[in-house]
Coordinates of C-alpha atoms and ligand atoms in Angstrom, one line a residue:
M1 CA 119.2 70.9 107.5
C2 CA 115.8 72.0 108.7
G3 CA 114.5 75.5 108.3
I4 CA 113.4 77.8 111.1
V5 CA 111.3 81.0 110.9
G6 CA 110.0 83.4 113.5
Y7 CA 108.3 86.7 114.0
I8 CA 107.7 89.2 116.8
G9 CA 105.9 92.4 116.1
N10 CA 102.4 93.7 115.5
K11 CA 101.3 91.9 112.3
P12 CA 99.3 88.7 112.2
V13 CA 102.0 86.0 112.4
Y14 CA 100.3 83.0 110.7
D15 CA 100.8 84.0 107.1
I16 CA 104.4 85.2 107.8
L17 CA 105.2 81.8 109.3
I18 CA 103.5 79.6 106.6
T19 CA 104.9 81.5 103.6
G20 CA 108.2 81.7 105.3
L21 CA 108.3 78.0 105.9
K22 CA 107.4 77.3 102.3
K23 CA 110.4 79.3 101.2
L24 CA 112.6 77.2 103.5
E25 CA 111.1 73.8 102.5
Y26 CA 114.2 73.3 100.4
R27 CA 116.0 72.7 103.7
G28 CA 113.9 69.7 104.6
Y29 CA 110.3 68.6 104.2
D30 CA 109.8 65.6 106.5
S31 CA 107.5 67.5 108.8
A32 CA 106.4 71.0 109.7
G33 CA 105.1 72.8 112.8
V34 CA 104.4 76.2 114.2
M35 CA 103.9 77.9 117.6
I36 CA 101.6 80.9 117.7
Y37 CA 101.1 82.9 120.9
D38 CA 97.8 84.8 121.4
K39 CA 97.0 85.0 125.1
S40 CA 97.9 81.3 125.2
L41 CA 100.3 79.0 123.4
L42 CA 99.1 77.2 120.3
I43 CA 101.3 74.5 118.8
K44 CA 100.4 72.6 115.6
K45 CA 102.6 70.2 113.8
S46 CA 102.3 67.7 111.0
K47 CA 104.2 65.0 109.3
G48 CA 104.9 65.9 105.7
K49 CA 105.0 69.3 104.1
V50 CA 103.9 72.8 105.1
A51 CA 100.7 72.3 103.0
D52 CA 99.8 69.4 105.4
L53 CA 100.4 71.7 108.3
E54 CA 98.2 74.4 106.8
S55 CA 95.3 72.0 106.5
L56 CA 95.3 71.7 110.3
F57 CA 94.3 75.4 110.6
V58 CA 90.6 75.1 110.0
N59 CA 89.7 77.7 112.6
D60 CA 90.6 81.3 111.9
Q61 CA 90.8 81.9 115.6
D62 CA 93.9 79.7 115.7
K63 CA 95.6 82.1 113.2
K64 CA 95.5 85.1 115.6
G65 CA 98.6 86.3 117.4
S66 CA 101.6 88.3 116.3
I67 CA 104.4 86.3 117.8
G68 CA 105.4 82.9 116.7
M69 CA 108.0 80.5 115.4
G70 CA 107.9 77.7 112.8
H71 CA 110.1 74.8 111.6
T72 CA 110.4 72.5 108.6
R73 CA 112.3 69.4 109.3
W74 CA 114.9 67.1 107.7
A75 CA 114.9 64.2 110.2
T76 CA 118.1 63.3 112.0
H77 CA 117.2 62.1 115.5
G78 CA 113.9 60.2 115.3
A79 CA 111.6 59.2 112.5
P80 CA 109.8 61.9 110.4
N81 CA 106.5 61.8 112.3
Q82 CA 104.3 64.3 114.1
I83 CA 105.8 63.7 117.6
N84 CA 109.3 64.4 116.5
S85 CA 108.2 67.5 114.7
H86 CA 109.2 70.9 116.1
P87 CA 108.4 73.1 118.0
H88 CA 109.2 71.1 121.0
V89 CA 107.7 72.1 124.3
S90 CA 109.2 71.8 127.8
N91 CA 107.7 69.6 130.5
S92 CA 105.9 72.6 132.1
G93 CA 104.4 73.5 128.7
E94 CA 105.8 77.0 129.1
I95 CA 108.9 77.0 126.9
S96 CA 108.9 76.1 123.2
L97 CA 111.9 75.8 120.8
V98 CA 112.7 75.3 117.2
H99 CA 116.1 73.9 116.3
N100 CA 118.3 73.3 113.3
G101 CA 121.4 71.3 113.9
I102 CA 122.4 68.4 116.1
I103 CA 123.1 68.3 119.9
E104 CA 125.8 65.7 119.9
N105 CA 125.9 65.2 123.7
Y106 CA 122.1 65.0 124.0
H107 CA 122.3 61.5 125.5
S108 CA 124.3 62.5 128.6
L109 CA 122.2 65.7 129.0
K110 CA 119.0 63.6 128.7
S111 CA 120.1 61.1 131.3
V112 CA 120.7 63.9 133.9
L113 CA 117.2 65.3 133.1
L114 CA 115.6 61.9 133.3
K115 CA 117.1 61.5 136.8
K116 CA 115.5 64.8 137.7
G117 CA 112.1 63.4 136.6
Y118 CA 111.8 65.0 133.2
V119 CA 109.7 63.1 130.7
F120 CA 110.4 63.0 126.9
K121 CA 107.8 62.4 124.3
S122 CA 110.0 62.5 121.2
D123 CA 113.2 60.8 120.2
T124 CA 114.8 64.2 119.4
D125 CA 117.9 65.9 120.7
S126 CA 115.9 69.2 120.5
E127 CA 113.4 68.2 123.1
V128 CA 116.4 67.6 125.4
L129 CA 117.6 71.2 124.8
V130 CA 114.2 72.8 125.6
N131 CA 114.0 70.9 128.9
L132 CA 117.6 71.7 129.8
I133 CA 116.7 75.4 129.3
E134 CA 113.6 74.9 131.5
D135 CA 115.5 73.1 134.2
I136 CA 118.2 75.8 134.4
K137 CA 115.6 78.6 134.4
K138 CA 113.7 77.0 137.2
T139 CA 116.6 75.9 139.4
K140 CA 118.6 79.1 139.0
K141 CA 115.4 81.3 139.0
I142 CA 116.6 83.3 136.1
K143 CA 115.1 84.7 132.9
L144 CA 114.9 82.7 129.6
G145 CA 117.8 84.5 128.0
K146 CA 120.2 83.7 130.8
A147 CA 118.9 80.1 131.1
T148 CA 119.4 79.6 127.3
Y149 CA 122.9 81.0 127.7
F150 CA 123.8 78.5 130.5
A151 CA 122.2 75.6 128.6
L152 CA 124.1 76.4 125.4
K153 CA 127.4 76.4 127.4
Q154 CA 126.7 72.7 128.1
V155 CA 125.9 71.8 124.6
V156 CA 128.2 70.1 122.2
G157 CA 127.1 70.2 118.5
A158 CA 125.5 72.6 116.1
Y159 CA 122.5 74.7 116.5
A160 CA 120.4 77.6 115.2
I161 CA 117.6 78.0 117.7
A162 CA 114.6 80.2 118.5
V163 CA 113.1 79.9 122.0
F164 CA 109.9 81.3 123.5
D165 CA 108.6 81.5 127.0
S166 CA 104.9 81.9 127.4
T167 CA 105.3 83.4 130.9
N168 CA 107.1 86.3 129.3
P169 CA 105.4 86.5 125.8
T170 CA 107.2 89.6 124.5
E171 CA 110.5 88.0 123.7
I172 CA 112.2 85.4 121.5
I173 CA 115.7 84.2 122.1
T174 CA 117.8 83.1 119.2
A175 CA 121.3 81.7 119.0
K176 CA 123.7 80.1 116.5
L177 CA 126.6 77.8 116.4
G178 CA 127.4 76.0 113.1
S179 CA 123.9 76.3 111.6
P180 CA 122.8 79.6 109.8
L181 CA 120.5 82.2 111.3
A182 CA 119.4 85.5 109.9
I183 CA 117.3 88.2 111.6
G184 CA 115.3 90.7 109.6
V185 CA 114.9 94.1 111.2
G186 CA 111.7 96.0 110.5
E187 CA 109.9 98.9 112.2
S188 CA 109.3 97.7 115.8
E189 CA 109.3 94.1 114.4
Y190 CA 111.8 91.3 113.9
Y191 CA 111.8 88.3 111.6
I192 CA 113.8 85.2 112.0
G193 CA 114.9 82.8 109.2
S194 CA 117.5 80.1 108.4
D195 CA 118.1 82.4 105.5
P196 CA 116.6 85.8 104.6
S197 CA 114.1 84.5 102.1
P198 CA 111.1 84.3 104.6
F199 CA 111.4 88.1 105.3
L200 CA 112.8 89.5 102.1
E201 CA 109.4 90.9 101.1
F202 CA 109.1 92.8 104.4
T203 CA 112.6 94.0 105.0
K204 CA 116.0 94.0 103.5
R205 CA 117.8 94.9 106.7
C206 CA 119.4 91.8 108.0
I207 CA 121.6 90.7 110.9
Y208 CA 123.5 87.4 110.2
L209 CA 124.3 85.9 113.6
N210 CA 127.9 84.6 113.9
D211 CA 128.8 81.4 115.7
N212 CA 128.5 81.7 119.5
E213 CA 126.2 84.7 119.2
M214 CA 122.8 85.0 120.8
A215 CA 120.1 87.6 120.2
I216 CA 117.5 88.6 122.7
I217 CA 114.6 90.0 120.7
N218 CA 112.2 91.9 122.9
L219 CA 109.1 93.7 121.6
K220 CA 109.6 96.6 124.0
K221 CA 113.4 96.8 124.4
G222 CA 114.5 95.8 120.8
L223 CA 117.4 93.5 120.0
T224 CA 120.4 92.8 122.2
L225 CA 123.2 90.8 120.8
R226 CA 125.5 88.8 123.1
D227 CA 128.7 86.9 122.6
I228 CA 128.1 83.6 124.3
K229 CA 131.8 82.7 124.8
K230 CA 132.8 86.1 126.3
D231 CA 129.4 86.8 127.9
S232 CA 129.5 90.3 126.6
I233 CA 127.2 92.6 124.6
I234 CA 128.2 93.3 121.0
D235 CA 127.0 95.9 118.5
P236 CA 124.8 94.2 115.8
F237 CA 125.9 94.8 112.2
I238 CA 122.9 95.4 110.1
E239 CA 123.4 94.5 106.4
E240 CA 121.3 96.0 103.6
L241 CA 120.5 92.9 101.5
K242 CA 120.5 93.2 97.7
H243 CA 118.5 90.0 97.1
D244 CA 115.8 90.2 94.6
I245 CA 112.4 88.8 95.6
E246 CA 111.8 87.4 92.1
E247 CA 114.9 85.3 92.5
V248 CA 113.0 83.1 95.0
E249 CA 109.8 82.8 92.9
K250 CA 109.3 80.3 90.0
G251 CA 108.7 83.0 87.4
G252 CA 106.3 80.9 85.2
Y253 CA 108.3 77.7 85.2
D254 CA 106.9 74.5 86.5
H255 CA 109.8 73.9 88.8
F256 CA 112.7 75.9 90.3
M257 CA 115.1 73.4 88.8
L258 CA 113.9 74.2 85.2
K259 CA 113.9 77.9 85.9
E260 CA 117.4 77.6 87.3
I261 CA 118.6 75.6 84.2
F262 CA 117.3 78.3 81.9
E263 CA 118.8 81.1 84.1
Q264 CA 122.3 79.8 83.5
P265 CA 123.3 82.3 80.8
K266 CA 122.3 85.2 83.1
S267 CA 123.9 83.5 86.2
I268 CA 127.3 83.1 84.4
K269 CA 127.1 86.7 83.2
D270 CA 126.8 87.6 86.9
T271 CA 129.7 85.4 87.8
F272 CA 131.9 87.2 85.3
R273 CA 130.6 90.7 86.1
G274 CA 133.5 93.0 86.9
R275 CA 135.9 90.1 86.5
L276 CA 135.9 89.3 82.8
L277 CA 135.3 92.8 81.4
S278 CA 136.4 91.9 77.9
P279 CA 138.7 89.2 76.4
S280 CA 141.3 91.9 75.7
L281 CA 141.5 93.2 79.3
P282 CA 143.2 91.4 82.2
I283 CA 140.9 89.2 84.3
K284 CA 140.1 91.0 87.6
I285 CA 139.5 88.7 90.6
S286 CA 140.4 91.0 93.5
S287 CA 141.1 88.2 96.0
I288 CA 143.6 86.6 93.6
E289 CA 145.2 90.0 92.9
M290 CA 145.5 90.7 96.6
H291 CA 146.9 87.3 97.6
F292 CA 148.8 86.5 94.4
D293 CA 152.0 85.9 96.4
K294 CA 150.3 82.8 98.0
F295 CA 149.5 81.4 94.5
R296 CA 152.9 82.2 93.2
S297 CA 154.6 80.3 96.0
A298 CA 152.0 77.5 96.4
N299 CA 153.4 74.0 96.5
R300 CA 150.0 72.4 96.2
I301 CA 146.3 73.3 95.9
I302 CA 143.8 71.1 97.7
F303 CA 140.1 71.3 96.9
I304 CA 137.6 70.2 99.5
S305 CA 133.9 69.9 98.8
C306 CA 130.9 67.6 98.7
G307 CA 128.4 66.4 96.0
T308 CA 128.1 68.6 93.0
S309 CA 130.6 71.0 94.4
W310 CA 133.0 68.1 94.5
H311 CA 132.4 67.4 90.8
A312 CA 133.2 71.1 90.1
S313 CA 136.4 70.7 92.1
L314 CA 137.3 67.6 90.1
L315 CA 137.0 69.6 86.9
A316 CA 139.1 72.3 88.5
E317 CA 141.9 69.8 89.0
Y318 CA 142.0 69.3 85.2
Y319 CA 141.9 73.1 84.6
F320 CA 144.4 74.1 87.2
E321 CA 147.0 71.4 86.4
E322 CA 146.7 72.2 82.7
L323 CA 146.8 76.0 82.9
I324 CA 148.7 76.7 86.2
R325 CA 151.0 73.7 86.5
I326 CA 150.7 73.5 90.3
P327 CA 149.8 70.0 91.7
V328 CA 146.2 69.7 92.7
K329 CA 144.4 67.3 95.0
V330 CA 140.6 67.0 95.3
E331 CA 139.1 65.6 98.4
Y332 CA 135.7 64.8 99.7
A333 CA 135.4 67.1 102.7
S334 CA 133.8 64.3 104.7
E335 CA 136.8 62.0 104.2
F336 CA 139.4 64.8 104.6
R337 CA 138.1 65.8 108.0
Y338 CA 138.4 62.4 109.5
R339 CA 141.8 61.3 108.2
N340 CA 145.1 62.9 109.0
P341 CA 146.0 64.6 105.8
V342 CA 149.4 66.1 105.2
I343 CA 149.0 69.8 104.9
N344 CA 152.1 72.0 104.7
K345 CA 152.7 75.7 104.9
G346 CA 152.4 76.9 101.4
D347 CA 149.4 74.7 100.6
I348 CA 146.3 76.5 99.5
V349 CA 143.1 74.9 100.4
I350 CA 140.0 75.8 98.3
P351 CA 136.7 74.8 99.8
V352 CA 133.9 74.9 97.1
S353 CA 130.3 75.1 98.2
Q354 CA 127.0 76.5 96.9
S355 CA 125.4 77.0 100.3
G356 CA 128.5 77.9 102.2
E357 CA 127.0 75.9 105.1
T358 CA 127.9 72.3 104.4
A359 CA 128.9 70.8 107.8
D360 CA 131.6 68.4 106.4
T361 CA 133.2 71.2 104.3
L362 CA 133.1 73.5 107.4
A363 CA 134.8 70.9 109.6
A364 CA 137.4 70.3 106.9
I365 CA 138.1 74.1 106.7
K366 CA 138.6 74.2 110.5
M367 CA 141.1 71.3 110.3
A368 CA 143.0 72.8 107.4
K369 CA 143.2 76.1 109.3
E370 CA 144.6 74.5 112.3
K371 CA 147.3 72.9 110.1
G372 CA 148.3 76.3 108.8
A373 CA 146.8 76.2 105.3
F374 CA 145.8 79.4 103.4
L375 CA 142.0 79.1 102.8
Y376 CA 140.5 80.5 99.7
G377 CA 136.7 79.9 99.7
I378 CA 134.4 79.6 96.7
C379 CA 130.8 79.9 97.6
N380 CA 127.5 81.1 96.3
V381 CA 125.6 82.3 99.3
V382 CA 126.8 85.7 100.3
G383 CA 127.6 86.0 104.0
S384 CA 127.5 82.2 104.5
T385 CA 129.6 80.6 107.2
I386 CA 132.2 79.3 104.7
A387 CA 132.6 82.8 103.3
R388 CA 133.3 84.0 106.8
E389 CA 135.5 81.2 107.9
T390 CA 138.0 81.4 105.0
D391 CA 141.0 83.8 104.7
T392 CA 139.6 85.2 101.4
G393 CA 137.7 84.0 98.4
V394 CA 135.3 84.7 95.7
Y395 CA 131.5 84.4 95.3
T396 CA 130.0 82.6 92.3
H397 CA 127.0 85.0 92.3
A398 CA 124.8 82.4 90.7
G399 CA 121.8 83.9 92.5
S400 CA 119.5 82.0 94.9
E401 CA 119.3 78.3 94.0
I402 CA 116.2 76.8 95.4
G403 CA 115.9 73.5 93.6
V404 CA 117.6 70.8 95.7
A405 CA 119.5 69.5 92.7
S406 CA 122.2 72.0 92.0
T407 CA 122.3 73.2 88.4
K408 CA 123.2 76.9 87.9
A409 CA 125.4 77.0 90.9
F410 CA 127.5 74.2 89.3
S411 CA 127.8 75.9 86.0
C412 CA 128.9 79.1 87.7
Q413 CA 131.4 77.2 89.8
I414 CA 133.1 75.6 86.8
S415 CA 133.0 78.8 84.7
L416 CA 134.6 80.7 87.6
L417 CA 137.2 78.0 88.2
L418 CA 138.2 78.1 84.6
L419 CA 138.4 81.9 84.8
M420 CA 140.6 81.6 87.9
A421 CA 142.9 79.1 86.3
L422 CA 143.3 81.4 83.3
D423 CA 144.0 84.3 85.5
I424 CA 146.6 82.6 87.7
G425 CA 148.2 80.7 84.8
K426 CA 148.6 84.0 82.8
R427 CA 150.0 85.8 85.7
L428 CA 152.5 83.0 86.2
G429 CA 153.3 83.0 82.5
R430 CA 152.3 79.4 82.2
I431 CA 149.8 79.7 79.3
E432 CA 150.7 80.5 75.7
E433 CA 149.2 83.8 74.7
I434 CA 147.4 82.4 71.6
R435 CA 145.9 79.6 73.7
Y436 CA 144.9 82.1 76.4
Q437 CA 143.2 84.4 73.9
K438 CA 141.3 81.5 72.3
I439 CA 139.9 80.2 75.6
I440 CA 139.1 83.5 77.1
K441 CA 137.1 84.6 74.0
E442 CA 135.1 81.4 74.1
L443 CA 134.6 81.7 77.9
A444 CA 133.3 85.3 77.5
A445 CA 130.8 84.1 74.9
I446 CA 129.6 81.2 77.0
P447 CA 126.3 82.7 78.2
K448 CA 125.3 83.1 74.5
T449 CA 126.6 79.6 73.6
I450 CA 124.6 78.1 76.5
E451 CA 121.5 79.8 75.1
S452 CA 121.9 77.8 71.9
V453 CA 122.2 74.6 73.9
L454 CA 119.1 75.4 75.8
S455 CA 117.2 76.0 72.6
K456 CA 117.5 72.2 72.0
S457 CA 115.3 71.5 75.1
K458 CA 112.4 70.1 73.0
H459 CA 114.7 67.6 71.3
I460 CA 116.0 66.5 74.7
E461 CA 112.5 66.2 76.1
D462 CA 111.6 64.0 73.2
I463 CA 114.6 61.7 73.9
S464 CA 113.6 61.5 77.6
E465 CA 110.3 59.8 76.7
N466 CA 112.2 56.7 75.6
F467 CA 113.9 56.1 79.0
L468 CA 111.1 56.4 81.5
E469 CA 111.2 52.6 82.2
A470 CA 114.9 52.4 82.6
S471 CA 116.1 51.4 86.1
N472 CA 119.8 52.0 85.5
F473 CA 122.0 54.4 83.5
I474 CA 125.7 54.7 82.9
Y475 CA 127.3 58.0 82.1
L476 CA 130.7 58.1 80.5
G477 CA 133.2 60.8 79.7
R478 CA 137.0 61.1 79.3
G479 CA 139.3 63.9 80.4
Y480 CA 137.5 67.1 81.1
H481 CA 134.2 65.3 80.5
F482 CA 134.7 62.7 83.3
P483 CA 133.6 65.1 86.1
I484 CA 130.6 66.0 83.9
A485 CA 129.7 62.3 83.5
L486 CA 129.7 62.0 87.4
E487 CA 127.6 65.1 87.7
G488 CA 125.1 63.9 85.0
A489 CA 124.7 60.6 86.9
L490 CA 124.2 62.4 90.2
K491 CA 121.5 64.7 88.7
L492 CA 119.5 61.7 87.4
K493 CA 119.8 59.7 90.7
E494 CA 118.8 62.7 92.8
I495 CA 115.6 63.7 91.1
S496 CA 114.4 60.6 89.2
Y497 CA 115.5 57.9 91.7
I498 CA 117.0 55.9 88.7
H499 CA 120.2 54.3 89.6
A500 CA 123.0 55.9 87.6
E501 CA 126.8 55.7 87.7
G502 CA 129.4 57.9 86.1
Y503 CA 132.8 56.5 84.9
P504 CA 135.8 57.6 82.9
A505 CA 134.9 56.0 79.5
A506 CA 138.2 54.1 79.4
E507 CA 137.4 52.4 82.7
M508 CA 134.4 50.6 81.1
K509 CA 136.6 47.7 80.1
H510 CA 137.8 47.2 83.7
G511 CA 134.4 46.0 85.0
P512 CA 131.3 48.1 84.2
I513 CA 131.1 46.7 80.7
A514 CA 129.7 43.6 82.3
L515 CA 126.5 45.6 82.9
I516 CA 125.9 46.5 79.3
D517 CA 122.9 44.8 77.7
K518 CA 119.9 46.0 75.7
Y519 CA 118.3 47.4 78.8
M520 CA 121.2 49.7 79.7
P521 CA 121.1 53.3 78.5
V522 CA 124.6 54.8 78.2
V523 CA 125.0 58.5 78.1
I524 CA 128.4 59.3 76.6
I525 CA 130.1 62.6 76.0
A526 CA 131.8 62.4 72.7
T527 CA 132.8 65.9 71.6
N528 CA 135.4 66.2 68.8
K529 CA 138.6 67.0 70.6
S530 CA 141.7 65.1 71.8
N531 CA 140.2 61.8 72.9
Y532 CA 137.5 61.7 70.3
H533 CA 138.5 58.5 68.5
K534 CA 139.1 56.7 71.7
V535 CA 135.6 57.6 72.8
V536 CA 134.2 56.4 69.4
S537 CA 135.9 53.0 70.2
N538 CA 134.2 53.0 73.6
I539 CA 130.8 53.6 71.8
M540 CA 131.5 50.7 69.5
E541 CA 132.2 48.5 72.4
I542 CA 128.9 49.4 74.0
K543 CA 127.0 49.0 70.7
A544 CA 128.5 45.6 70.2
R545 CA 126.9 44.5 73.5
G546 CA 123.5 46.0 72.7
G547 CA 123.7 49.0 75.0
R548 CA 121.4 52.0 74.1
I549 CA 123.5 55.1 73.4
I550 CA 122.7 58.7 73.9
A551 CA 125.7 60.7 72.8
I552 CA 126.5 64.4 73.4
V553 CA 128.4 65.4 70.3
S554 CA 129.9 68.5 68.6
S555 CA 127.7 70.1 66.0
G556 CA 128.3 68.6 62.6
D557 CA 129.4 65.2 63.9
T558 CA 128.8 62.4 61.5
E559 CA 130.8 59.5 63.0
V560 CA 129.0 59.1 66.4
K561 CA 125.7 59.9 64.8
K562 CA 125.9 56.6 62.8
L563 CA 126.5 54.6 66.0
A564 CA 124.3 56.3 68.7
E565 CA 120.5 55.8 69.0
Y566 CA 120.2 59.5 70.0
T567 CA 122.6 62.4 69.7
I568 CA 122.4 65.9 71.2
E569 CA 124.7 68.5 69.6
I570 CA 126.6 71.2 71.4
P571 CA 128.5 73.9 69.6
N572 CA 132.1 73.3 68.5
C573 CA 134.5 74.8 71.1
D574 CA 137.8 74.4 72.9
E575 CA 138.0 71.2 74.9
L576 CA 138.2 73.3 78.1
I577 CA 134.9 75.0 77.3
A578 CA 133.1 71.8 76.2
P579 CA 132.4 70.4 79.7
I580 CA 130.5 73.5 80.6
L581 CA 128.3 73.1 77.6
A582 CA 128.0 69.3 77.7
N583 CA 126.6 69.5 81.2
I584 CA 123.5 71.4 80.1
P585 CA 121.8 68.7 78.1
L586 CA 122.5 66.2 80.9
Q587 CA 120.6 68.5 83.4
L588 CA 117.7 68.8 81.0
L589 CA 117.6 65.0 80.3
S590 CA 117.4 64.3 84.1
Y591 CA 114.8 67.0 84.5
Y592 CA 112.5 65.7 81.8
I593 CA 112.8 62.0 82.8
A594 CA 112.0 62.9 86.4
N595 CA 109.2 65.2 85.5
K596 CA 107.6 62.6 83.2
K597 CA 107.9 60.0 85.9
G598 CA 106.0 62.3 88.2
C599 CA 108.8 62.8 90.7
N600 CA 109.0 65.7 93.1
I601 CA 111.7 67.6 91.2
D602 CA 112.5 70.5 93.6
Q603 CA 112.2 68.5 96.7
P604 CA 113.4 64.9 96.0
R605 CA 112.8 62.4 98.7
N606 CA 115.4 62.2 101.6
L607 CA 117.4 65.2 100.4
A608 CA 117.8 68.7 101.6
K609 CA 119.4 71.7 100.0
S610 CA 122.1 72.4 102.5
V611 CA 123.6 69.5 104.5
T612 CA 124.4 71.2 107.8
V613 CA 124.7 67.9 109.7
E614 CA 127.3 65.1 109.3
Ligands
M6R1 O1 126.1 73.6 99.3 P1 127.2 72.7 98.9 O2 127.7 73.0 97.5 O3 128.4 72.6 99.9 O4 126.5 71.3 98.9 C1 127.2 70.1 98.6 C2 126.2 69.0 98.2 O5 125.4 68.7 99.3 C3 125.3 69.3 97.1 O6 126.1 69.7 95.9 C4 124.4 68.1 96.7 O7 125.2 67.1 96.2 C5 123.4 68.6 95.7 N1 122.1 68.1 96.1 C6 123.7 68.3 94.3 O8 122.6 68.5 93.4

């Protein structure tokens, strides 16, 4: 959570910081602030968005300077107000710091500093860190880099930081533990970002800091990378990024979320690229090929994840047990990490994550590793911490997802999970050839099939008009559609703030049916395969109690059409393919409802794109 940017070089820094912060607003948008150095230190901060911060710069004189740092905040310690905004400045006014993460032992550090006479203006853990650095620097009479090093040795928690000392204004110190940090390398200039998006337009040469690494970036001496644990110098690895700048622009759509929904055919093609070459050729997922012995001998597969990625994992349970016949367990990473789960040698643990930075998932990985599990990571962000912390894995290659509500990343996750299940199941000889052929053909065609679902967007937009006043929704699905019902409800909650719950359709009668009345819209997935008639019975039960039904049906359906107030058709397909398609209208329905209600679609209140705190 929170985004940090920085620049040190010869260009005017103001625009670099402001445009960079706007690109990182998906990480938090409670407040924003910048530090710019031009002969003296200028700090400006504001509650709210980067645009609010911009409005404080009325004087062009303030925009001068070619060294600076910025921060966009998702509040953890202290209210989202101006005082708690970053950058935080030390008591002497010399050192400033931006921080993403949580200093868990800030209380004890703060009480030591209080005894020494330090004064704190904010409620943040970050202000404690900047004063700790100052205290060490002054007492030991050492440079900023060394002082930061000693301070971080005392810190328990997670951080990505950038620190600046106005008494030596040619240097920025950065360090990372648990929270992401990337450094863009230009010609005699360096950029800093929580991810590379702030500097992609200037340079594609990037150093991703690893945990316990610290970079001393000096305008004259260049960049020195140090290992904090070993206190030694390391050679930086500069990666050539392949990211496309258009990926992080809206491309004519009103919102990133809508753009990302419509990008799904292309994103899934990218997920399959090099892996699903043609339905007649074997699936090629190199990490499965290389580690197939692990899957062959696996006693159990455990998925760990959060939010939408947890819904993808839940669908994977259905896919894997059906096609591979190995027992599967799906756990919320946040629960898994704090109980004492039984993990045996021979268990494969599969973390699923879009960002690859989710703190709970990372902690669960650590725990599973200690217990001897084999870790196979599935994430979207290349080079992310989860990708690096797992034994092996596979990228979803959905492309940058900026909208806080996950859409294309989810579709790519579930398409990839089905592909994996088909690959492993076939290698183990657990799928009938005819069945395999049918599913693989439909899966290969899914980018095209999704296009046909997207072409119904106007119909879905029209339906959305009728539900703007609703304050509750129920989403129902059976079997493969149950995780999709959960995901549909989460999407609606996140961006429209309408309360929504997802249930397995058959669970209705065990309680939730009490909620049904004429004010309750029920979205029910009723495609024409195995449980169809049971779902039709559920629809009748809802109708009998006056509920308003929006049904996702297979094309040509006549039965449900007679019962539902609104229907949205998806193409006829195998029941394993249907959830991938059924999810698309639910994304669009949430989008149109939220948009018509005037909600902030890409940056819903209280949320952030990657949850790097507990
Ligand atoms: O980056 P991750 O997939 O690990 O993130 C997990 C959740 O925080 C995330 O899916 C969240 O629920 C999204 N806002 C869903 O739209």
